[in-house]
Short mmCIF file of N, CA and C in Angstrom, two decimals:
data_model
loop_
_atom_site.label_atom_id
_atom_site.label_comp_id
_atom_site.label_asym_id
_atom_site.label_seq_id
_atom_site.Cartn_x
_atom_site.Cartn_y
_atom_site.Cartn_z
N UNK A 296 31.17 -0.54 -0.84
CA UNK A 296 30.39 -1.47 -1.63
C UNK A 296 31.24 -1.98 -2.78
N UNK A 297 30.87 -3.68 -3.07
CA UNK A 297 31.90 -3.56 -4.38
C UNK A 297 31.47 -3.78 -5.30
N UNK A 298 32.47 -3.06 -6.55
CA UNK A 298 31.83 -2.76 -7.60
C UNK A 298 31.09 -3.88 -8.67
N UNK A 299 32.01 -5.41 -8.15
CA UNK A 299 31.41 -6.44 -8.76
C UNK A 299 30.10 -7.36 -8.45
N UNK A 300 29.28 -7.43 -9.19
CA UNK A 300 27.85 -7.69 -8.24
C UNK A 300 28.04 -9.21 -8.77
N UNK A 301 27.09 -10.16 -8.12
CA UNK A 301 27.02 -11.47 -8.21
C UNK A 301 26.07 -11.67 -9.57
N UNK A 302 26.38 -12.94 -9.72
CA UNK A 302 25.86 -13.68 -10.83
C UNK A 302 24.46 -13.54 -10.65
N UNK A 303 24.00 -14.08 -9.32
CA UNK A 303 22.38 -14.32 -9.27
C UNK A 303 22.48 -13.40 -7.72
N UNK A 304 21.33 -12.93 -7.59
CA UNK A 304 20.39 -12.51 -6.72
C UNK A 304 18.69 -13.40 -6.19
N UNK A 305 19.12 -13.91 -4.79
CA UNK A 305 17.78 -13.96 -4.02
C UNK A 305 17.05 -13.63 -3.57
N UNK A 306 16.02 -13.22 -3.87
CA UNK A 306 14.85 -12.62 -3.38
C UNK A 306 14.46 -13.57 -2.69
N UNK A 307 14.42 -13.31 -0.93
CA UNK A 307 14.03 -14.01 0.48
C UNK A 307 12.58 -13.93 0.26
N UNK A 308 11.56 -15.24 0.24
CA UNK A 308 10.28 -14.65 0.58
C UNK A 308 9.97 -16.09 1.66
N UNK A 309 9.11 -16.33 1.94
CA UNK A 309 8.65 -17.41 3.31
C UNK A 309 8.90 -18.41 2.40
N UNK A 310 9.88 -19.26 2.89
CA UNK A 310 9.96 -20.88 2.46
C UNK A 310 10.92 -20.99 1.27
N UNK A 311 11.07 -19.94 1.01
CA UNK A 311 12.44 -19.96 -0.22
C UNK A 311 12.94 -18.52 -0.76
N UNK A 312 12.60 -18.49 -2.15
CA UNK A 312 13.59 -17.38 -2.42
C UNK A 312 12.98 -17.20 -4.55
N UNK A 313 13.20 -16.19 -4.81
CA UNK A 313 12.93 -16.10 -6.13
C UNK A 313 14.26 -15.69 -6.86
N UNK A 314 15.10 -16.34 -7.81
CA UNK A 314 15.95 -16.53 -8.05
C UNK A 314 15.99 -15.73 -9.28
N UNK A 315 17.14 -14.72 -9.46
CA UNK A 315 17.14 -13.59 -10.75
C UNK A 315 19.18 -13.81 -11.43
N UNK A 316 18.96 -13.69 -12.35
CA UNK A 316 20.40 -13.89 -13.29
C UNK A 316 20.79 -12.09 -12.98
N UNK A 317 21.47 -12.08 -12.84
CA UNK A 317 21.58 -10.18 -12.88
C UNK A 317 22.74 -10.32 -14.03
N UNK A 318 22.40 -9.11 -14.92
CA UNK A 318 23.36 -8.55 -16.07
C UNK A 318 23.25 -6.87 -15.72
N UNK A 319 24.70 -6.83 -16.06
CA UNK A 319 25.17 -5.48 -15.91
C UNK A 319 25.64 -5.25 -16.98
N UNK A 320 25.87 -6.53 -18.09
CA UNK A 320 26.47 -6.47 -19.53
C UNK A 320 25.50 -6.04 -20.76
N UNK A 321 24.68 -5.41 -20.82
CA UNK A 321 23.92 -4.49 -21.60
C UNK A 321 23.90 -3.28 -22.05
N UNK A 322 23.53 -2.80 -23.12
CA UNK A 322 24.04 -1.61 -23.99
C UNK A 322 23.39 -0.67 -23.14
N UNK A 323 22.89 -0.46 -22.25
CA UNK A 323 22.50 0.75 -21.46
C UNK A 323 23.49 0.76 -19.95
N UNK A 324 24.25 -0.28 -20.09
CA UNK A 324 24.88 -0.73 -18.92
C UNK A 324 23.92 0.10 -17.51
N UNK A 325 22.85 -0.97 -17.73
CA UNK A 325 22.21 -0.67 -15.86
C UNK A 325 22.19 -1.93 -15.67
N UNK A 326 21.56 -2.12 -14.33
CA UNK A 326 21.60 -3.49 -13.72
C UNK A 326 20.09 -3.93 -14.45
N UNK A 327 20.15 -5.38 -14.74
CA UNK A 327 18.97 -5.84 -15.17
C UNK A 327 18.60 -7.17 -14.37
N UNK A 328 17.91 -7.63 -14.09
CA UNK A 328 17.50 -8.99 -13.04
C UNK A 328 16.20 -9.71 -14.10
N UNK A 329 16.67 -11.10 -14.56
CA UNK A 329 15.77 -11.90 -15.19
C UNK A 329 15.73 -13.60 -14.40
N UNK A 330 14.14 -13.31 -13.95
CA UNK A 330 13.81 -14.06 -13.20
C UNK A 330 14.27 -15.70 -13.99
N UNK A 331 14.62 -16.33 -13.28
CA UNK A 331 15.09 -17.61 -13.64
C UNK A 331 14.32 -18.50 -12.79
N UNK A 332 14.32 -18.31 -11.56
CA UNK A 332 13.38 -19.73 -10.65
C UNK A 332 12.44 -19.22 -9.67
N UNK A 333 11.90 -20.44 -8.81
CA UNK A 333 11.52 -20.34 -7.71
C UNK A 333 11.76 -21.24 -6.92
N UNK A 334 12.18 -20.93 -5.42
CA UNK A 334 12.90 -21.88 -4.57
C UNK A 334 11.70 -22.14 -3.45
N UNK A 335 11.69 -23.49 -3.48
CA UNK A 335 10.80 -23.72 -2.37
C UNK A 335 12.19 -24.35 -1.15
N UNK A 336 12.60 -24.18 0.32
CA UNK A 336 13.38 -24.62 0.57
C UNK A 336 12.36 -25.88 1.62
N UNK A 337 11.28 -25.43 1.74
CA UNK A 337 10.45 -26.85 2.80
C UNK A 337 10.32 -28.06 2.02
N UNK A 338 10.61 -28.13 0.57
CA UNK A 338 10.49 -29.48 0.22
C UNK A 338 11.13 -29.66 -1.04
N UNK A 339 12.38 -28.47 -1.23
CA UNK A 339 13.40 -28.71 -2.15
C UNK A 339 13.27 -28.71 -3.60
N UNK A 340 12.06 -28.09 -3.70
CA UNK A 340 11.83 -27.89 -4.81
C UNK A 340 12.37 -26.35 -5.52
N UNK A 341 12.93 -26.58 -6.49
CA UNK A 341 13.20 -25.41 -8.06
C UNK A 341 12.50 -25.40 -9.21
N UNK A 342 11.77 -24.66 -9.44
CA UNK A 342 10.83 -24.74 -10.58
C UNK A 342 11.48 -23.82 -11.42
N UNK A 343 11.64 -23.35 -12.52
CA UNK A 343 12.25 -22.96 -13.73
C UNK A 343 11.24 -21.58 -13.86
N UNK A 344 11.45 -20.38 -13.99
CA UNK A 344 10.25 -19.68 -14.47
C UNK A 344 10.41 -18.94 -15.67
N UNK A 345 8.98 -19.20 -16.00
CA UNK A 345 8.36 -19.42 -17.82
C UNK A 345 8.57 -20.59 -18.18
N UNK A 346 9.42 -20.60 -19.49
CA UNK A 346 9.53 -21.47 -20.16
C UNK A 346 11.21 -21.66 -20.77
N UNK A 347 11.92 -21.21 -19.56
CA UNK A 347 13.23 -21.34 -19.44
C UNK A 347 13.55 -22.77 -18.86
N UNK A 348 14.84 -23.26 -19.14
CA UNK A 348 15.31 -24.40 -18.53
C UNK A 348 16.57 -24.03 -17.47
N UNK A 349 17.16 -24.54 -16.45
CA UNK A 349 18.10 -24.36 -15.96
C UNK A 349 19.27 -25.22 -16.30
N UNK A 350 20.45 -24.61 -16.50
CA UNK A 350 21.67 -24.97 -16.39
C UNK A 350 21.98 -25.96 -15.63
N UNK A 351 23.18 -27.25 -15.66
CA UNK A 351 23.58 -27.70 -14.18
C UNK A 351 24.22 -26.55 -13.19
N UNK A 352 24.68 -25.95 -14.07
CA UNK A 352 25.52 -24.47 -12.86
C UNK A 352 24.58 -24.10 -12.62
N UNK A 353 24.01 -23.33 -12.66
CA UNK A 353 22.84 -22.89 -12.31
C UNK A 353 21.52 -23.53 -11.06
N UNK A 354 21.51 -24.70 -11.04
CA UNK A 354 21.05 -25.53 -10.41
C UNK A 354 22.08 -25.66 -9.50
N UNK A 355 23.39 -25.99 -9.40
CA UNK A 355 24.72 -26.30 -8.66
C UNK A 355 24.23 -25.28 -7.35
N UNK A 356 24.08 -24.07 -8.21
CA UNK A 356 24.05 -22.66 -7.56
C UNK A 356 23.16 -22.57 -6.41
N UNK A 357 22.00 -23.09 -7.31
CA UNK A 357 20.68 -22.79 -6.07
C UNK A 357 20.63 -23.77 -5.13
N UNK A 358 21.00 -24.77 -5.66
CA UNK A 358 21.12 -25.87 -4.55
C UNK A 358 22.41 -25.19 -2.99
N UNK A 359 23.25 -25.01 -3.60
CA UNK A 359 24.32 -24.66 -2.75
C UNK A 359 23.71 -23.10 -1.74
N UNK A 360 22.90 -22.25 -2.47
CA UNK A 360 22.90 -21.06 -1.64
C UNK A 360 21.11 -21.73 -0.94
N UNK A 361 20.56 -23.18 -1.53
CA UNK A 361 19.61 -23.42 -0.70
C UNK A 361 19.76 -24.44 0.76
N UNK A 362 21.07 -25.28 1.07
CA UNK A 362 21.68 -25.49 1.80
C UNK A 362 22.35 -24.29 2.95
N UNK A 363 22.89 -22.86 2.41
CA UNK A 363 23.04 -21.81 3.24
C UNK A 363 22.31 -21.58 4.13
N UNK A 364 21.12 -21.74 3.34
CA UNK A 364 20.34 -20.67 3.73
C UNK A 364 19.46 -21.42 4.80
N UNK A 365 19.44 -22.97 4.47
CA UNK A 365 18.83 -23.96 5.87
C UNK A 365 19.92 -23.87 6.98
N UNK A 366 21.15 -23.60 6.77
CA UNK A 366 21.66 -23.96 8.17
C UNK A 366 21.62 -22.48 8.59
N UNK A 367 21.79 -21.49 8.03
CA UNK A 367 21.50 -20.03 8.51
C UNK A 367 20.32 -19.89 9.25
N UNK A 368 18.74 -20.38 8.69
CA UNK A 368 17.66 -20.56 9.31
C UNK A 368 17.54 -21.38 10.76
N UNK A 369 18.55 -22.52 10.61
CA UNK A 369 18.95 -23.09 12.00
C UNK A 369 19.28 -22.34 12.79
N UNK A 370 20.87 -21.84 12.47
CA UNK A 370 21.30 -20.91 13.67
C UNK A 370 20.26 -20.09 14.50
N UNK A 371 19.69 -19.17 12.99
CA UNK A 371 18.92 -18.23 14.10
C UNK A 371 17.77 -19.12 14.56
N UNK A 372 16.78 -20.12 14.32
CA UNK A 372 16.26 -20.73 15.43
C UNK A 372 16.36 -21.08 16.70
N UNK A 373 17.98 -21.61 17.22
CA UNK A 373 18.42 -22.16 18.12
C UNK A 373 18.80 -20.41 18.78
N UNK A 374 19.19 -19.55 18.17
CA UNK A 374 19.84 -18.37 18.36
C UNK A 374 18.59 -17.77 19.46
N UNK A 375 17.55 -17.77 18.70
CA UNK A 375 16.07 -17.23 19.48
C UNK A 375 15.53 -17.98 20.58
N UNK A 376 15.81 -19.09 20.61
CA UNK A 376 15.41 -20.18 22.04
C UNK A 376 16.31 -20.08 22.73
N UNK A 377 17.89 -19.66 22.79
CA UNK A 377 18.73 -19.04 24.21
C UNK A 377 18.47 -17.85 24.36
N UNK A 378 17.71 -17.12 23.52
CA UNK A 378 17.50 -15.57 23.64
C UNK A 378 15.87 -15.99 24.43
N UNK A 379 15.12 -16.98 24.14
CA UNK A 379 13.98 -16.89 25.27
C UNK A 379 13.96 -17.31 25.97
N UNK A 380 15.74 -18.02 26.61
CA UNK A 380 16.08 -18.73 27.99
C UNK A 380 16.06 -17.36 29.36
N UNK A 381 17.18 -16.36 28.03
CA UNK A 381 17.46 -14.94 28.68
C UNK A 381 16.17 -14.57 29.30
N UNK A 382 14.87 -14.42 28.17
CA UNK A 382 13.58 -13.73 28.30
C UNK A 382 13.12 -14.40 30.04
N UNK A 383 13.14 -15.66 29.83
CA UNK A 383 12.44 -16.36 31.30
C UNK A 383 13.22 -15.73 32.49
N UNK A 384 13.92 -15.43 32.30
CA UNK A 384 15.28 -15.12 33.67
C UNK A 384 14.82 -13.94 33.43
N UNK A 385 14.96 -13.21 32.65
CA UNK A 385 14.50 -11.95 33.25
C UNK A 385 13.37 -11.66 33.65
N UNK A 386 11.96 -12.12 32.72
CA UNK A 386 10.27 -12.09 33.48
C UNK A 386 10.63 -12.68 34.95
N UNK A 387 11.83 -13.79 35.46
CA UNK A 387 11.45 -14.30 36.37
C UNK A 387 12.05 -13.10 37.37
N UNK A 388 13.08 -12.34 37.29
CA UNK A 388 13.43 -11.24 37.82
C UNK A 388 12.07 -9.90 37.91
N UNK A 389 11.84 -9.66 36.81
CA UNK A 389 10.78 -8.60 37.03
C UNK A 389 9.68 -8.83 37.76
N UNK A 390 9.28 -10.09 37.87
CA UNK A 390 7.89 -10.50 38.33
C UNK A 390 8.54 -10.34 40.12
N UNK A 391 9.73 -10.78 40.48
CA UNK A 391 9.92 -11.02 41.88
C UNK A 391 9.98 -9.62 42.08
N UNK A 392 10.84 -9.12 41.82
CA UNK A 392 11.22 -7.22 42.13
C UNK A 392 10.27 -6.51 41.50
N UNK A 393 9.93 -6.28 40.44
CA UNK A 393 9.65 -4.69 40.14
C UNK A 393 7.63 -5.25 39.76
N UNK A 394 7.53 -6.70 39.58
CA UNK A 394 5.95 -6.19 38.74
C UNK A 394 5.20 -6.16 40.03
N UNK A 395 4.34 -5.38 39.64
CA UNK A 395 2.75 -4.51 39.91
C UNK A 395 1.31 -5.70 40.34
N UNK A 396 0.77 -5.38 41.11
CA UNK A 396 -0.09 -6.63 41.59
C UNK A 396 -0.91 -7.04 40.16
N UNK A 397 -0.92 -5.58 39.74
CA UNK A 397 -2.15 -5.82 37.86
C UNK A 397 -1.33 -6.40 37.60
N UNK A 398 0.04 -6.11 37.09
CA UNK A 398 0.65 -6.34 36.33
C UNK A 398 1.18 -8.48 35.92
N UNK A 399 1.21 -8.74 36.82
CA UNK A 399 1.22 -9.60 37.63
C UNK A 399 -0.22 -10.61 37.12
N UNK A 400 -1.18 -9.67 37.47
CA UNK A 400 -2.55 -10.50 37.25
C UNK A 400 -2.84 -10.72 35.73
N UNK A 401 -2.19 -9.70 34.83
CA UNK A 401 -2.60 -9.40 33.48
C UNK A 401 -1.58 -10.76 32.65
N UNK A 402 -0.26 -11.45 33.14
CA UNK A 402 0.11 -11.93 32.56
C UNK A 402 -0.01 -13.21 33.34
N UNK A 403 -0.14 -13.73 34.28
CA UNK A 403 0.08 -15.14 34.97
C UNK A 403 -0.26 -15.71 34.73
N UNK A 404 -1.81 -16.07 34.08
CA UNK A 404 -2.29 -17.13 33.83
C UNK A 404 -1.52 -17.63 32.43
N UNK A 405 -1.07 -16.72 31.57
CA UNK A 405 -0.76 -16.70 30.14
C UNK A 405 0.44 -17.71 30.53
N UNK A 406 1.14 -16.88 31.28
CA UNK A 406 2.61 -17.33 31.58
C UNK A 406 2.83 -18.88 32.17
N UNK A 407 1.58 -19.03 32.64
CA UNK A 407 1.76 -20.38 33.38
C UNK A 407 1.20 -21.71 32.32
N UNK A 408 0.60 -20.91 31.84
CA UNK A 408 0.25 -21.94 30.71
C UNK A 408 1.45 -22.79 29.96
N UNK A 409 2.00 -21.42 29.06
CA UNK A 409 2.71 -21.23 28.06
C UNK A 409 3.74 -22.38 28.84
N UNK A 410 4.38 -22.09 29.81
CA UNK A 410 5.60 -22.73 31.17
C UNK A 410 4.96 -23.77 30.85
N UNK A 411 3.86 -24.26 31.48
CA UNK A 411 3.67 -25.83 31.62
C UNK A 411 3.10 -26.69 30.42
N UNK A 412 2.48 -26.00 29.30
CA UNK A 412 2.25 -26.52 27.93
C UNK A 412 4.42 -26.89 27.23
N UNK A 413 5.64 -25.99 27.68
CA UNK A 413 6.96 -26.03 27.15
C UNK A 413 7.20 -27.51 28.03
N UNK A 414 6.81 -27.26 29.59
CA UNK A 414 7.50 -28.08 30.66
C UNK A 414 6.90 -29.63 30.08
N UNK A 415 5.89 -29.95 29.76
CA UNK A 415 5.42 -31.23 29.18
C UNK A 415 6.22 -31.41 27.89
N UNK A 416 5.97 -30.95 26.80
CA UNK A 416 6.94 -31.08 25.86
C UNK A 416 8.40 -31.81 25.73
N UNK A 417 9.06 -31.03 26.95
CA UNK A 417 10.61 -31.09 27.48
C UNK A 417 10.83 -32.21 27.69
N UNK A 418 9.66 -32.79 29.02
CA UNK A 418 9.97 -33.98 29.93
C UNK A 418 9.70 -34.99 28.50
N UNK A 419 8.04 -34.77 27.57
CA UNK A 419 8.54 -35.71 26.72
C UNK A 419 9.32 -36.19 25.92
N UNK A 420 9.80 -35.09 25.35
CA UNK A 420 10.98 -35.19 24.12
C UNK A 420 12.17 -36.26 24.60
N UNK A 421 12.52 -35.52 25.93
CA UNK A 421 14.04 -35.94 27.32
C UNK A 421 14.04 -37.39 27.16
N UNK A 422 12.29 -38.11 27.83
CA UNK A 422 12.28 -39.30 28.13
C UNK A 422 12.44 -39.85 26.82
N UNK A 423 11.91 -39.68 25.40
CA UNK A 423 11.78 -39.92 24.39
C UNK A 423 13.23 -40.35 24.19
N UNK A 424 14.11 -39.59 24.60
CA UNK A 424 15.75 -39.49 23.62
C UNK A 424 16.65 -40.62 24.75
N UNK A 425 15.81 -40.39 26.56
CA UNK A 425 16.17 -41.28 26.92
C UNK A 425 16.24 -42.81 26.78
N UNK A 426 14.72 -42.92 26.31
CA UNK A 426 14.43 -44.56 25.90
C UNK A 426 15.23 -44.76 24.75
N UNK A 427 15.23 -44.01 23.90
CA UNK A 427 16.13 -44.44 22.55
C UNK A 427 17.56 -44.58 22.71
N UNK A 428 18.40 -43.64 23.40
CA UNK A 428 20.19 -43.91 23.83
C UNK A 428 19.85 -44.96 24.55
N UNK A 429 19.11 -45.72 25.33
CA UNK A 429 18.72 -47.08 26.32
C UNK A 429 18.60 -48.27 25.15
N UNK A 430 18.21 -48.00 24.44
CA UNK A 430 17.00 -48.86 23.66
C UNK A 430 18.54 -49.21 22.86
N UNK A 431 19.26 -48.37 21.91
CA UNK A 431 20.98 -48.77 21.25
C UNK A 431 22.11 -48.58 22.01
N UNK A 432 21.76 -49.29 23.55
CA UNK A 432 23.06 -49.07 24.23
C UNK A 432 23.61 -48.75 24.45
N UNK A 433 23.31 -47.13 24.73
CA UNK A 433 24.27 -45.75 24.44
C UNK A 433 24.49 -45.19 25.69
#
């Protein structure tokens, strides 16, 4: 672990993050965390908390670790939809070989739904992106 800790600390909560100054420079030398913001990252908002103002560094800051933290949230989105490409290939394996006539009965209807509520989606989005590369000559 190293011994130098960062300027600020994020506290991850749904949709952003609660933003703390950490000091280690105090006459009791412990770690201390004074809340400074709140990060909304769905609509980019930083609100100041109390009746503190923020710095441009400070702002520089959150802006920059609130950009991270959207393309990090990307990855693992896209990360989890080839991981439920895996999931289909394998239900489609278990269901042929190993599942159980219940077993079988307990999920199919679910499964077929779920399949053909994605499979509409797909074809629309596809045709959607098709008409548009058509539509600017692409």
């Amino acid at each position: 672990m190293s011994t130098e800790l960062p300027e600020f600390y994020f506290r991850v909560r749904d949709n952003g993050a609660f933003v703390f100054r950490v000091d280690t420079e105090n006459r009791h030398r412990r770690i201390e965390m004074d809340q400074i913001a709140v990060v909304n990252i769905r609509n980019g908002e930083i609100k100041p908390h109390g009746d503190r103002g923020l710095s441009p560094d400070e702002i520089e800051t959150i802006k920059g670790w609130m950009a991270e933290r959207t393309a990090l949230l990307a990855r693992r989105d896209i990360d989890d939809i080839h991981r439920a490409v895996d999931y289909l290939n394998t239900t489609t394996h278990w269901a042929q070989t190993k599942a159980s006539d219940a077993q079988l009965e307990e999920v199919t209807d679910a499964l077929l739904l779920a399949m053909h509520d994605l499979r509409s989606v797909l074809v629309r989005k596809k045709s959607d992106r098709i008409l548009k590369r058509d539509a600017s000559g692409g």
